[in-house]
PDB file of C-alpha atoms in Angstrom:
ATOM      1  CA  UNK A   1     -56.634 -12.207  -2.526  1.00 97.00           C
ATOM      2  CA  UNK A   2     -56.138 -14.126  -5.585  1.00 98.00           C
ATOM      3  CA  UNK A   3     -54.275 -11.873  -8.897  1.00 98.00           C
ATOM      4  CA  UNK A   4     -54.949 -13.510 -12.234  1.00 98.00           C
ATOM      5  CA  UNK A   5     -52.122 -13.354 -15.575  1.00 98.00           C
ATOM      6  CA  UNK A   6     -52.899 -13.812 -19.189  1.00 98.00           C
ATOM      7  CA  UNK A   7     -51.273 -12.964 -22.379  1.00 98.00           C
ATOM      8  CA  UNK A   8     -53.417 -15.556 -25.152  1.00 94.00           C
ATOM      9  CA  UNK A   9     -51.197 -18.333 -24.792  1.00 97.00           C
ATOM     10  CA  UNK A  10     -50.878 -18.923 -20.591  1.00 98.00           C
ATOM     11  CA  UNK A  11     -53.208 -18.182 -17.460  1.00 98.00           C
ATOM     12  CA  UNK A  12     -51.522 -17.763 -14.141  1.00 98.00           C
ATOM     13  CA  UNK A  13     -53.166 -17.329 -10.610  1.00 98.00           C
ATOM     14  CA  UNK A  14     -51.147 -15.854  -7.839  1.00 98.00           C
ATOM     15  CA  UNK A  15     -52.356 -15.993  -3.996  1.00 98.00           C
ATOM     16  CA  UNK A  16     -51.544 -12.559  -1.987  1.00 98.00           C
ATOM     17  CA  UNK A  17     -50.593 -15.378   1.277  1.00 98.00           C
ATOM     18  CA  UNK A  18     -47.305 -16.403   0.424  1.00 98.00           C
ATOM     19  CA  UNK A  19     -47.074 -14.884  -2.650  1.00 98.00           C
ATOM     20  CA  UNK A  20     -47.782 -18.751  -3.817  1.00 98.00           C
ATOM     21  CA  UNK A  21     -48.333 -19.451  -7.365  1.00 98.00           C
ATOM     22  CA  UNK A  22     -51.430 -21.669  -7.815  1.00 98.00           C
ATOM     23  CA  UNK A  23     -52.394 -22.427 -11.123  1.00 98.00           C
ATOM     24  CA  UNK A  24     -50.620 -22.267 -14.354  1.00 98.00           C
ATOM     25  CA  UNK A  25     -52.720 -23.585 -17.277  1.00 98.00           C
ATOM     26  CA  UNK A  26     -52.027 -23.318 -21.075  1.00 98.00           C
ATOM     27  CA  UNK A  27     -55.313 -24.749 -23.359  1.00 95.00           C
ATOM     28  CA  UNK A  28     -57.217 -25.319 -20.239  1.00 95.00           C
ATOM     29  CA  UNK A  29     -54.550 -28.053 -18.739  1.00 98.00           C
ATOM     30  CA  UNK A  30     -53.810 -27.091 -15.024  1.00 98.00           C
ATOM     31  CA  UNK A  31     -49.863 -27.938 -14.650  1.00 98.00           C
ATOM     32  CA  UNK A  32     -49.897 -26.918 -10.969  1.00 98.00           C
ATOM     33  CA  UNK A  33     -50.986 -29.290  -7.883  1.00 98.00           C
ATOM     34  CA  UNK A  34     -54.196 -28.640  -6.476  1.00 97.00           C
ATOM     35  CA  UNK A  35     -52.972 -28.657  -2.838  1.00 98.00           C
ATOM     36  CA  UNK A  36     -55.255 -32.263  -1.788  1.00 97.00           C
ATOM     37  CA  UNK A  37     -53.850 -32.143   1.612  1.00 97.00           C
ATOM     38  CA  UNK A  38     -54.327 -35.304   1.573  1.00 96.00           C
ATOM     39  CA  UNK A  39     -50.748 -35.453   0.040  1.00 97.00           C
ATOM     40  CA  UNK A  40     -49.667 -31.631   0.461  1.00 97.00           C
ATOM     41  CA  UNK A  41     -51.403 -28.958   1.048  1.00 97.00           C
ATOM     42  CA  UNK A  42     -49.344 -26.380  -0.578  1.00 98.00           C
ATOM     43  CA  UNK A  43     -48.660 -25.708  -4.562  1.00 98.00           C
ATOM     44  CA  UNK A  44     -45.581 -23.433  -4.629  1.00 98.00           C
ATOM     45  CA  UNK A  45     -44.310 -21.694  -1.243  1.00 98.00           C
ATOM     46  CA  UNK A  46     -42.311 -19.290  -1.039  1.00 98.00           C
ATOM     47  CA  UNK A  47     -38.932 -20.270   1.252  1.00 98.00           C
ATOM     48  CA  UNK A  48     -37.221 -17.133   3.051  1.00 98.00           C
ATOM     49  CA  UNK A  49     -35.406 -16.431   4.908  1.00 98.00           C
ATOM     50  CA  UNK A  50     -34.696 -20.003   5.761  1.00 98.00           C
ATOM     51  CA  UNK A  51     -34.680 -23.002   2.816  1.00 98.00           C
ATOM     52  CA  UNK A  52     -35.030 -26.623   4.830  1.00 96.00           C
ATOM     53  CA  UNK A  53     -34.833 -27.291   8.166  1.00 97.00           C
ATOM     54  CA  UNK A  54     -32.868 -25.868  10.981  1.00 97.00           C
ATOM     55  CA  UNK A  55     -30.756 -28.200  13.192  1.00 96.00           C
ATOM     56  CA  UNK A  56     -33.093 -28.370  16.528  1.00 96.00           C
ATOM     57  CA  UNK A  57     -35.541 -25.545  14.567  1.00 96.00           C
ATOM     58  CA  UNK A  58     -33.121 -22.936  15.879  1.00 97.00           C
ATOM     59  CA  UNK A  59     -30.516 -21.221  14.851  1.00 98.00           C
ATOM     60  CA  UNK A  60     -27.709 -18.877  16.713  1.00 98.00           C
ATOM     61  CA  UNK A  61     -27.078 -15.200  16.112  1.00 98.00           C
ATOM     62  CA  UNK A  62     -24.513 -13.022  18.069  1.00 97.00           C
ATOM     63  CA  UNK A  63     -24.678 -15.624  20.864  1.00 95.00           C
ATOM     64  CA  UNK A  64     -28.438 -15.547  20.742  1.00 97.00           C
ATOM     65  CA  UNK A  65     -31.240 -18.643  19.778  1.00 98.00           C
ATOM     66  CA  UNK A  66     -33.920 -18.119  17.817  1.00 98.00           C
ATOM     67  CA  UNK A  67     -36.785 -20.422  17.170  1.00 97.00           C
ATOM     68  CA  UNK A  68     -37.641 -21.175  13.464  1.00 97.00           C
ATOM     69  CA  UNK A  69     -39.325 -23.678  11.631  1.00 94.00           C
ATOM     70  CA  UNK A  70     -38.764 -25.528   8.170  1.00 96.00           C
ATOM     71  CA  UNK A  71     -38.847 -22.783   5.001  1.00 97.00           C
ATOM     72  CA  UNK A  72     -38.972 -20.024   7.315  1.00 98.00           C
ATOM     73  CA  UNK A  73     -42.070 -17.790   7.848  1.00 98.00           C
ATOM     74  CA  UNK A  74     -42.721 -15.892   4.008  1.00 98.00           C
ATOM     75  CA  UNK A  75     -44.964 -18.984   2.582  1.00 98.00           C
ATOM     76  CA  UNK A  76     -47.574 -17.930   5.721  1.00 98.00           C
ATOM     77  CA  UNK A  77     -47.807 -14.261   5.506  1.00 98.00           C
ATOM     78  CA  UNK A  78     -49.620 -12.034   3.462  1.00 98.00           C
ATOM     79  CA  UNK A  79     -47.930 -10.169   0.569  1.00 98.00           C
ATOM     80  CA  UNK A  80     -48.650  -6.064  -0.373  1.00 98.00           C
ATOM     81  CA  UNK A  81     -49.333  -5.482  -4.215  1.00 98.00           C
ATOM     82  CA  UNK A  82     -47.094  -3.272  -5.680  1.00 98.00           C
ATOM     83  CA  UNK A  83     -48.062  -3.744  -9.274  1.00 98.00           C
ATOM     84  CA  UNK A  84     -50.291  -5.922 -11.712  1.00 98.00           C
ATOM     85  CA  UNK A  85     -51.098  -6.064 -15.363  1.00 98.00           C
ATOM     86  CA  UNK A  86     -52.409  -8.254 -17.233  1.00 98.00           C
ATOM     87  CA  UNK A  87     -49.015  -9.984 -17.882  1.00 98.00           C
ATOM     88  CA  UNK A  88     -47.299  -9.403 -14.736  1.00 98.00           C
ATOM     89  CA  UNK A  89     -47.559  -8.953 -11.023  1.00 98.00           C
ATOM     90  CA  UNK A  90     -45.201  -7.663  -8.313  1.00 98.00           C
ATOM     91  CA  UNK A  91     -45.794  -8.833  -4.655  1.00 98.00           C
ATOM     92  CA  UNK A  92     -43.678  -7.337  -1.278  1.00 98.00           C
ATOM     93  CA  UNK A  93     -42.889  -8.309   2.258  1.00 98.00           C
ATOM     94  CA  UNK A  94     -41.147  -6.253   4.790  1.00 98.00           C
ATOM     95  CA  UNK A  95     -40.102  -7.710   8.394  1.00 98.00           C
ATOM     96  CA  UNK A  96     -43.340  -7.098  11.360  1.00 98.00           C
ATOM     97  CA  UNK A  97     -42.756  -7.283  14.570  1.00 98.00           C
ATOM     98  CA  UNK A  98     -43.816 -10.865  15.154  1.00 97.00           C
ATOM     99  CA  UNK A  99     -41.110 -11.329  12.470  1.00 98.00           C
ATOM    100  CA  UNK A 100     -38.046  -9.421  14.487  1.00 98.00           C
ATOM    101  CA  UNK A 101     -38.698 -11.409  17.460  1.00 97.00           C
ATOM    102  CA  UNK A 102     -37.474 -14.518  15.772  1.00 98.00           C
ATOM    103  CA  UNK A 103     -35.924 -13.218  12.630  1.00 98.00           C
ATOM    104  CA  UNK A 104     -33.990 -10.073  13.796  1.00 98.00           C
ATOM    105  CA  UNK A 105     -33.024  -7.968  10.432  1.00 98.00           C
ATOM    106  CA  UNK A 106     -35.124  -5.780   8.371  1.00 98.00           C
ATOM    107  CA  UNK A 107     -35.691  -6.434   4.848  1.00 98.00           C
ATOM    108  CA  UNK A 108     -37.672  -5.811   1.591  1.00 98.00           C
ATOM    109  CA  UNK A 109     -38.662  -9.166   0.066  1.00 98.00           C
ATOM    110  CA  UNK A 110     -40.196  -8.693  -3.457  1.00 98.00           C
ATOM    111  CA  UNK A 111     -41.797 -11.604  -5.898  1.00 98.00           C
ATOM    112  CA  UNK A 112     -42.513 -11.002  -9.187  1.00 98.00           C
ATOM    113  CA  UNK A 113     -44.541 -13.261 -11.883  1.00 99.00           C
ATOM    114  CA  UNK A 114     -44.395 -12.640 -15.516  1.00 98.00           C
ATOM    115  CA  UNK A 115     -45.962 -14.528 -18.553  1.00 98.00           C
ATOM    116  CA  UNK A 116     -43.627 -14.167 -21.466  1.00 97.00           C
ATOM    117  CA  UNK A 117     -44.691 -16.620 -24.937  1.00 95.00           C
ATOM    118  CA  UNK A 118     -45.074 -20.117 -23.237  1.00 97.00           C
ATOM    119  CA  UNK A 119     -43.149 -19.422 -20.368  1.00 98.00           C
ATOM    120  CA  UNK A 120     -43.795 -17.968 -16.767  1.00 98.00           C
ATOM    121  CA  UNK A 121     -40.792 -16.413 -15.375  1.00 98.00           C
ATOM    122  CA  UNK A 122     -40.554 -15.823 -11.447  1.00 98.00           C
ATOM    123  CA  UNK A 123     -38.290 -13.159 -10.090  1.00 98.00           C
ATOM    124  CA  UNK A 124     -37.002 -12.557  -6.273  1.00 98.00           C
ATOM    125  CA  UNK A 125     -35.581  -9.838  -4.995  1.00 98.00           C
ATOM    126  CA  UNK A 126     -34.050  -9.458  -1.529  1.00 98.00           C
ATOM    127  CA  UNK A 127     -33.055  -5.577  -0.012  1.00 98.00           C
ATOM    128  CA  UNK A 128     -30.935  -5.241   2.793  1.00 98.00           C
ATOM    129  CA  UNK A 129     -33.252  -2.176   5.049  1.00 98.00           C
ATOM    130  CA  UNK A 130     -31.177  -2.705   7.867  1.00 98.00           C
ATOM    131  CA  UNK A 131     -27.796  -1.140   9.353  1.00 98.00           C
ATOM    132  CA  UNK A 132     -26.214  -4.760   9.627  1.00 98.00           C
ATOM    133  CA  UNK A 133     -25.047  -7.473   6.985  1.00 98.00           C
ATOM    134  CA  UNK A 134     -28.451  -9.333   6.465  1.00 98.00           C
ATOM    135  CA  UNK A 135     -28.177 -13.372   6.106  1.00 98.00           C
ATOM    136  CA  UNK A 136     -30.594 -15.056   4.212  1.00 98.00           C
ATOM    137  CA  UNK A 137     -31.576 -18.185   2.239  1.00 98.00           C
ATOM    138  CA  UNK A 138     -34.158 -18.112  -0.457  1.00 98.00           C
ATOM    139  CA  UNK A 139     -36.031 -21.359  -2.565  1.00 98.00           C
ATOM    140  CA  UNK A 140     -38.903 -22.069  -4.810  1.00 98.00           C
ATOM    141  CA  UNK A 141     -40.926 -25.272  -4.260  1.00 98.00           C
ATOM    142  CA  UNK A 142     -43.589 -25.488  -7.559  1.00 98.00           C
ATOM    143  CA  UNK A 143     -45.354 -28.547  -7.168  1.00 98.00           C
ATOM    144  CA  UNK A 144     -46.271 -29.758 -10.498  1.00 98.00           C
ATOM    145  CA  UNK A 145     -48.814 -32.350 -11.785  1.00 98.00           C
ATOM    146  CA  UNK A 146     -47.612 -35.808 -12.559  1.00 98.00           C
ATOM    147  CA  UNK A 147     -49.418 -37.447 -14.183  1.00 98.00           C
ATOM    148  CA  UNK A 148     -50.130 -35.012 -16.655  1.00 97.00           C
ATOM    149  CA  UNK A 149     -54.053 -34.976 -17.112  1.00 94.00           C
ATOM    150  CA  UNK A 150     -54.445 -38.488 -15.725  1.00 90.00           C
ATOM    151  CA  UNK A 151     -52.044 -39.701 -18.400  1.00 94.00           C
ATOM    152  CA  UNK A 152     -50.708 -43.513 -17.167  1.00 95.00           C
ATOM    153  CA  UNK A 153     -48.863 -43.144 -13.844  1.00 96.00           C
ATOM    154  CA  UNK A 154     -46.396 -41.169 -12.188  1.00 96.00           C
ATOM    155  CA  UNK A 155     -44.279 -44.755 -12.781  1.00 95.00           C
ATOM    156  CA  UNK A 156     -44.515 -43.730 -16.531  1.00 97.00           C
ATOM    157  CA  UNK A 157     -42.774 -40.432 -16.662  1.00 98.00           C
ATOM    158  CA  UNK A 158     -39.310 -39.554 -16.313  1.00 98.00           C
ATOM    159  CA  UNK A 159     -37.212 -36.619 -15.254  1.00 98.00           C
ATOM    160  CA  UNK A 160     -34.381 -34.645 -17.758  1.00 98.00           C
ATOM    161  CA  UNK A 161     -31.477 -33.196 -16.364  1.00 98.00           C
ATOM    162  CA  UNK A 162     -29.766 -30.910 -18.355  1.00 98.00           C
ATOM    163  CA  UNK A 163     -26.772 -28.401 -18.178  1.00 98.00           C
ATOM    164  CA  UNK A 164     -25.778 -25.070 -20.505  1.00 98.00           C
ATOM    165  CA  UNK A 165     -28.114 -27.671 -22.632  1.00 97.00           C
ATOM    166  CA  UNK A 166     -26.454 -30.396 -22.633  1.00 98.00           C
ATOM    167  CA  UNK A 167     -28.069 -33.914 -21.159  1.00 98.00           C
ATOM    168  CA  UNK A 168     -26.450 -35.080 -17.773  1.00 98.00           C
ATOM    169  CA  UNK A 169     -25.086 -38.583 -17.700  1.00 98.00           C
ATOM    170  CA  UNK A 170     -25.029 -38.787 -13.465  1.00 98.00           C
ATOM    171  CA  UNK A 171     -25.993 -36.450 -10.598  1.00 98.00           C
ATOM    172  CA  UNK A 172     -25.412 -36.939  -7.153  1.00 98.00           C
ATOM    173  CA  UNK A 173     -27.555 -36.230  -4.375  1.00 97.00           C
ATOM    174  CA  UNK A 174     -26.884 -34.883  -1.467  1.00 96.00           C
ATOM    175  CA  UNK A 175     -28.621 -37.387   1.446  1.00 94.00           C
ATOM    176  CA  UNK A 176     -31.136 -36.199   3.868  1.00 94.00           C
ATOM    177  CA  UNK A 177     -31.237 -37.860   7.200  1.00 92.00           C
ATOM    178  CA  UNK A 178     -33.269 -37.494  10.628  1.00 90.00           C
ATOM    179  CA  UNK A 179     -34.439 -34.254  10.795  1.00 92.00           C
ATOM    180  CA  UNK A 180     -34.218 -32.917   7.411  1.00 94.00           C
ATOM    181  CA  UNK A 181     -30.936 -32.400   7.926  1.00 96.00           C
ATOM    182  CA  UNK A 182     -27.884 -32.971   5.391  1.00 96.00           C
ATOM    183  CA  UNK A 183     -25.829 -36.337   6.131  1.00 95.00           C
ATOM    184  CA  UNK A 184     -21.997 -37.041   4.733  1.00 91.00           C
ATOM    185  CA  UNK A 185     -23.188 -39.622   2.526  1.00 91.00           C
ATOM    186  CA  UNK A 186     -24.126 -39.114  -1.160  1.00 96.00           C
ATOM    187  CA  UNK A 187     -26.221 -41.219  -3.565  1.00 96.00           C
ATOM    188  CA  UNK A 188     -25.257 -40.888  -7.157  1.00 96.00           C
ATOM    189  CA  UNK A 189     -27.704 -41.942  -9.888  1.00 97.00           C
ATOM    190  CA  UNK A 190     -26.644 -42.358 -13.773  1.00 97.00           C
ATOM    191  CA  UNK A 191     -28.379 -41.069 -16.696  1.00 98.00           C
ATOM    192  CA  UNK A 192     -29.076 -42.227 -20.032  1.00 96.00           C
ATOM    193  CA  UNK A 193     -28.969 -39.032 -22.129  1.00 97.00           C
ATOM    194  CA  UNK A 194     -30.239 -36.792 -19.025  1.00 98.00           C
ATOM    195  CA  UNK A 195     -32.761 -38.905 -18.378  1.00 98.00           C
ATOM    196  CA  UNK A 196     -33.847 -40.612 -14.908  1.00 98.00           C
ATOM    197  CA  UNK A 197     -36.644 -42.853 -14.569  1.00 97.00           C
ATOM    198  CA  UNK A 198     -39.668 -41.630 -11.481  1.00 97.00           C
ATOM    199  CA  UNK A 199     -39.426 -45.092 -10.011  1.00 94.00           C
ATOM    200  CA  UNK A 200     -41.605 -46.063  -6.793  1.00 86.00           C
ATOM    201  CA  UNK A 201     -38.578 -45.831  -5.049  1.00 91.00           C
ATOM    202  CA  UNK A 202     -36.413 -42.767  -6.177  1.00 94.00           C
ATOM    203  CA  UNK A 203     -37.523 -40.789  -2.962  1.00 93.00           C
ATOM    204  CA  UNK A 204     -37.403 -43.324  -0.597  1.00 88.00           C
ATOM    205  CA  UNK A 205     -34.599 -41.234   0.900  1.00 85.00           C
ATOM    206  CA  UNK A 206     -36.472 -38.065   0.437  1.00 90.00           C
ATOM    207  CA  UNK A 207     -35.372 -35.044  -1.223  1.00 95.00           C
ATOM    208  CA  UNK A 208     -33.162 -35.794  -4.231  1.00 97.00           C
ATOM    209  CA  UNK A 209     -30.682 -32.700  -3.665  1.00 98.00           C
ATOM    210  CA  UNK A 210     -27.851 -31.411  -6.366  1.00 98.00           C
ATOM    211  CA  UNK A 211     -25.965 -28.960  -5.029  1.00 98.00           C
ATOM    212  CA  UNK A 212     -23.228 -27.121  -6.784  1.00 98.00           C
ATOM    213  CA  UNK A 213     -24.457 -26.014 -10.305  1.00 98.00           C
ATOM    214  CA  UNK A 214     -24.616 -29.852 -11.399  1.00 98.00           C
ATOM    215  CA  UNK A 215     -27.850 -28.807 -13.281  1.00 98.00           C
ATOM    216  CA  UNK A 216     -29.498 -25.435 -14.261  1.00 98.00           C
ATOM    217  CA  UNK A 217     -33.033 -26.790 -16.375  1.00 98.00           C
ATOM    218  CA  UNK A 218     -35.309 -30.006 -15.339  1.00 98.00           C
ATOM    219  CA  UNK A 219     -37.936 -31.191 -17.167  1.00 98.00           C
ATOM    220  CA  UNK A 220     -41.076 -33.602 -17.028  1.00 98.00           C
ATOM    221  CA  UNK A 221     -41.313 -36.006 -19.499  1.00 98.00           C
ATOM    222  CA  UNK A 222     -44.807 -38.123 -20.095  1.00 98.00           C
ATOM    223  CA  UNK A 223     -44.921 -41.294 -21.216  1.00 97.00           C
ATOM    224  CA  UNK A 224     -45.113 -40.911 -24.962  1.00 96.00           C
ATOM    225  CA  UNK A 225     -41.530 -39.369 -24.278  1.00 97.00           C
ATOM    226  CA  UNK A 226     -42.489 -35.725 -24.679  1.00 97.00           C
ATOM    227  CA  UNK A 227     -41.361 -33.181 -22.492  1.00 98.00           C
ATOM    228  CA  UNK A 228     -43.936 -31.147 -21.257  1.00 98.00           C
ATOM    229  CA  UNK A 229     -42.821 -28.918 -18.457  1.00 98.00           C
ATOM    230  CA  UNK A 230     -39.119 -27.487 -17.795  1.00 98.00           C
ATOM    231  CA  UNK A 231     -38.088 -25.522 -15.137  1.00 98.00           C
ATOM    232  CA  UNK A 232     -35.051 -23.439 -16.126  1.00 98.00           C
ATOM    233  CA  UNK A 233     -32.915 -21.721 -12.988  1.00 98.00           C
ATOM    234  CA  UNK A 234     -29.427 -20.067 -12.451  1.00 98.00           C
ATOM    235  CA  UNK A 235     -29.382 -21.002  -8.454  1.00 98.00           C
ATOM    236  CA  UNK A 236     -26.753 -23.196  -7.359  1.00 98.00           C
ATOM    237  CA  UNK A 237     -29.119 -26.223  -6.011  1.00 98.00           C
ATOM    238  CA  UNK A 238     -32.178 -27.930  -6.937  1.00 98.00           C
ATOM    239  CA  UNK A 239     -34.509 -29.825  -4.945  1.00 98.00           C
ATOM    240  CA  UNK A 240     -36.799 -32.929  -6.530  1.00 98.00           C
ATOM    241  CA  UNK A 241     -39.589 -33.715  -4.368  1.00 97.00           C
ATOM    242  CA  UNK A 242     -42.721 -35.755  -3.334  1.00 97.00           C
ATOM    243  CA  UNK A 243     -44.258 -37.070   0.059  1.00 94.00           C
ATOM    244  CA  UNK A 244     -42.457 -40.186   0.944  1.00 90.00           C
ATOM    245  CA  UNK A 245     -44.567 -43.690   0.272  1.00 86.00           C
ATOM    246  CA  UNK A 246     -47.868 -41.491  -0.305  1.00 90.00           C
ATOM    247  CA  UNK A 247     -47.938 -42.424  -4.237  1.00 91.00           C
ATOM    248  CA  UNK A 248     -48.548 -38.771  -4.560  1.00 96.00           C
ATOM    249  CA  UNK A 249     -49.958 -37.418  -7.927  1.00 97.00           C
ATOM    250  CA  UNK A 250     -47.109 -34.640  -8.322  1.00 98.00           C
ATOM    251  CA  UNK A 251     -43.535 -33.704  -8.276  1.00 98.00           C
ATOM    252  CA  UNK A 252     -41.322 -30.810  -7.425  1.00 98.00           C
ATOM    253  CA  UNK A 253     -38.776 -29.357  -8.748  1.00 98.00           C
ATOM    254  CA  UNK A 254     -37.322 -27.006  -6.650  1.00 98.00           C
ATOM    255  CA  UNK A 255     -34.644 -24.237  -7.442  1.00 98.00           C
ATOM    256  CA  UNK A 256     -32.801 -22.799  -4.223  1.00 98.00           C
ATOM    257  CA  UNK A 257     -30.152 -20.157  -2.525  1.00 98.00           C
ATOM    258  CA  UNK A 258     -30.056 -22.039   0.137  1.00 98.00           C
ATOM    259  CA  UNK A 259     -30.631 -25.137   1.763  1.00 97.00           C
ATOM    260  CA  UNK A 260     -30.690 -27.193   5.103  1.00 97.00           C
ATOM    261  CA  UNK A 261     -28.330 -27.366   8.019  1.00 97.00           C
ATOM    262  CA  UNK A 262     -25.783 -30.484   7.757  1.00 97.00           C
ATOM    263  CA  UNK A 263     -26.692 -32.815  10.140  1.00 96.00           C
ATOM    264  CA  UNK A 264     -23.169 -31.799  12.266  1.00 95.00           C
ATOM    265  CA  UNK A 265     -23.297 -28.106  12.204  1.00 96.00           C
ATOM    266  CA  UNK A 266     -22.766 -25.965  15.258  1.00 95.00           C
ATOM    267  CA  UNK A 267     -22.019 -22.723  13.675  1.00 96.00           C
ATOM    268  CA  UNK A 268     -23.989 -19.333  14.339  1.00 98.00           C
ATOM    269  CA  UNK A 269     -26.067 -17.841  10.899  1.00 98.00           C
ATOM    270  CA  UNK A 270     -23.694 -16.377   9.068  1.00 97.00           C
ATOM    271  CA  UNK A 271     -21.634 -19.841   8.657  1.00 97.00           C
ATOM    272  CA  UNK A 272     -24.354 -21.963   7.846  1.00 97.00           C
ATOM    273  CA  UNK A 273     -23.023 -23.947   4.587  1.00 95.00           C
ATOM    274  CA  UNK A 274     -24.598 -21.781   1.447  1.00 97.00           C
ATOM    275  CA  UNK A 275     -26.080 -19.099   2.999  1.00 97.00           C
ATOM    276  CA  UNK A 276     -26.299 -15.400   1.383  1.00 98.00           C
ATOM    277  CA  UNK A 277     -25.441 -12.180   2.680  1.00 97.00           C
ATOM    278  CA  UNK A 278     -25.926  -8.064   1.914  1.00 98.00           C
ATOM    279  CA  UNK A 279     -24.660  -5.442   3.388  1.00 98.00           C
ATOM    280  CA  UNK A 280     -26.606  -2.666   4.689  1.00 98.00           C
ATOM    281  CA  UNK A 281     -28.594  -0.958   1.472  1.00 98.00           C
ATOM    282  CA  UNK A 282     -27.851  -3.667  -1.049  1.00 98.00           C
ATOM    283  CA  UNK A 283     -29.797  -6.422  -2.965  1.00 98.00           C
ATOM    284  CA  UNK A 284     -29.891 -10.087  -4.319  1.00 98.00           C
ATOM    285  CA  UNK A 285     -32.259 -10.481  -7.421  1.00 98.00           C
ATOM    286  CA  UNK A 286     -32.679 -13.814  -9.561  1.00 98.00           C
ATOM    287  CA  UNK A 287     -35.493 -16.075 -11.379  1.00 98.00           C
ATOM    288  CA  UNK A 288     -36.129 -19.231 -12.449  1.00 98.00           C
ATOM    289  CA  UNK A 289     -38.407 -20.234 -15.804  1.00 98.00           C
ATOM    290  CA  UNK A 290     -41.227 -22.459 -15.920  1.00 98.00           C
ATOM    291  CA  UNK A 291     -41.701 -23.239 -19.510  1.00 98.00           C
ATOM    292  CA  UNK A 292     -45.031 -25.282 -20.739  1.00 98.00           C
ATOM    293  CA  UNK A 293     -45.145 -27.387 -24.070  1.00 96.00           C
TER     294      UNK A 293
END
């Protein structure tokens, strides 16, 4: 079922499957990815309780494997309504079954949407239901349109990195190897003034991948220079994205709790490298901004 936001300046359409947010428009431009899966066939998935890829797709628990695949299982399963307005919208997932068998904690997995001026402000919360410490990761993974409107090519526009608002002047990247898995290496990239250049080759390696705080907003910038999209996030790594050598006509920009294994990991769930936890009756809540200009 599709729920659908407005407050005069900003649409929004949610999907109840994955809680996925699929458009976002503001004066009839559509800033979201239309899903062609001829590139990608997703706009913005949800990632619980996993954020990446597993090593092997498993993982170990109390001496016990479990089968999982990349981003976990939240993006594929239909979400309850809890509330909607015209403004915002509240979506929940408990654990099934199906899900115990392969995921084996109960929880209370809530997404909320909310249209505030020109921004649209995207809230998770995560409740501990069960009588053990639950371990978790969470992620976003908005796909956005670039180019903007068919405006010149994606070689035209640049990314902003910015921090307590303040322009970067390098990041470095985590690398992501065979598997989707973290390597030891690290690819550092300089800035002029926060900015970074989407050159044909910038994901040649994949996911570009900051991890500790180096950033907390990234924006899209077209090629007249004006920043036209900004995603705004508290979470401790972000994730820039497209399809590798498919000249796709978007880019991600990813905020996560979470992320992929390292490549030489051989821990069990709780010591996987920036993982969450809650004990038994608490919660994690965040969000992340996606302001339009």
């Amino acid at each position: 079922m599709e729920y659908c936001l407005k407050n005069g300046r900003l649409e929004a359409a949610v999907c109840s499957l994955g809680a996925e947010l699929i458009s976002l428009k503001k004066g009839g431009t559509e800033y979201m990815w239309n899903a062609d899966p001829a590139y990608w066939g997703r706009r913005s998935p949800i990632l619980f309780p996993f954020v990446g890829s597993l090593k092997g797709k498993q993982y170990r628990y109390q001496g016990k494997v479990y089968e999982m695949g990349q981003h976990g299982f939240a993006r594929d399963m239909e979400f309850a309504l809890v509330s909607h307005t015209d403004t915002k919208l509240v979506m929940e997932l408990h654990e099934t079954a199906e899900t115990m068998e392969k995921y084996p904690f109960r929880f209370l997995l809530e997404i909320s949407y909310e249209l505030k001026e020109e921004e649209l402000v995207v809230g998770w919360r995560v409740r501990n239901t069960d009588e053990k410490t639950l371990c978790f990761s969470i992620g976003g993974h908005p796909a956005f349109n670039c180019p903007l409107e068919g405006k010149g090519s994606q070689s035209d526009y640049m990314l902003r990195f910015m921090k307590d608002e303040k322009p970067l002047q390098e990041i470095v990247s985590a690398v992501i190897g065979e598997g989707g898995l973290v390597t030891e290496g690290t690819l550092e990239f300089g800035l002029e003034d926060g900015y970074l250049p989407v050159t044909a080759e910038l994901f040649d390696t994949d996911t570009i991948v900051l991890e500790d705080s180096q950033s907390d907003a990234v924006s899209l910038i077209d090629p007249e220079g004006r920043e036209y999209l900004r995603v705004s996030f508290p979470m401790p790594i972000v994730g820039i994205w497209t399809p590798i050598q498919k000249n796709a006509p978007f880019l991600c920009i990813e905020p996560w709790c979470g992320r992929c294994d390292d490549a030489d990991f051989a821990g069990e769930l709780p010591e996987r490298r920036w993982g969450n936890s809650l004990e038994p009756s608490k919660e994690f809540s965040t969000a992340y901004t996606i302001s339009v200009f």
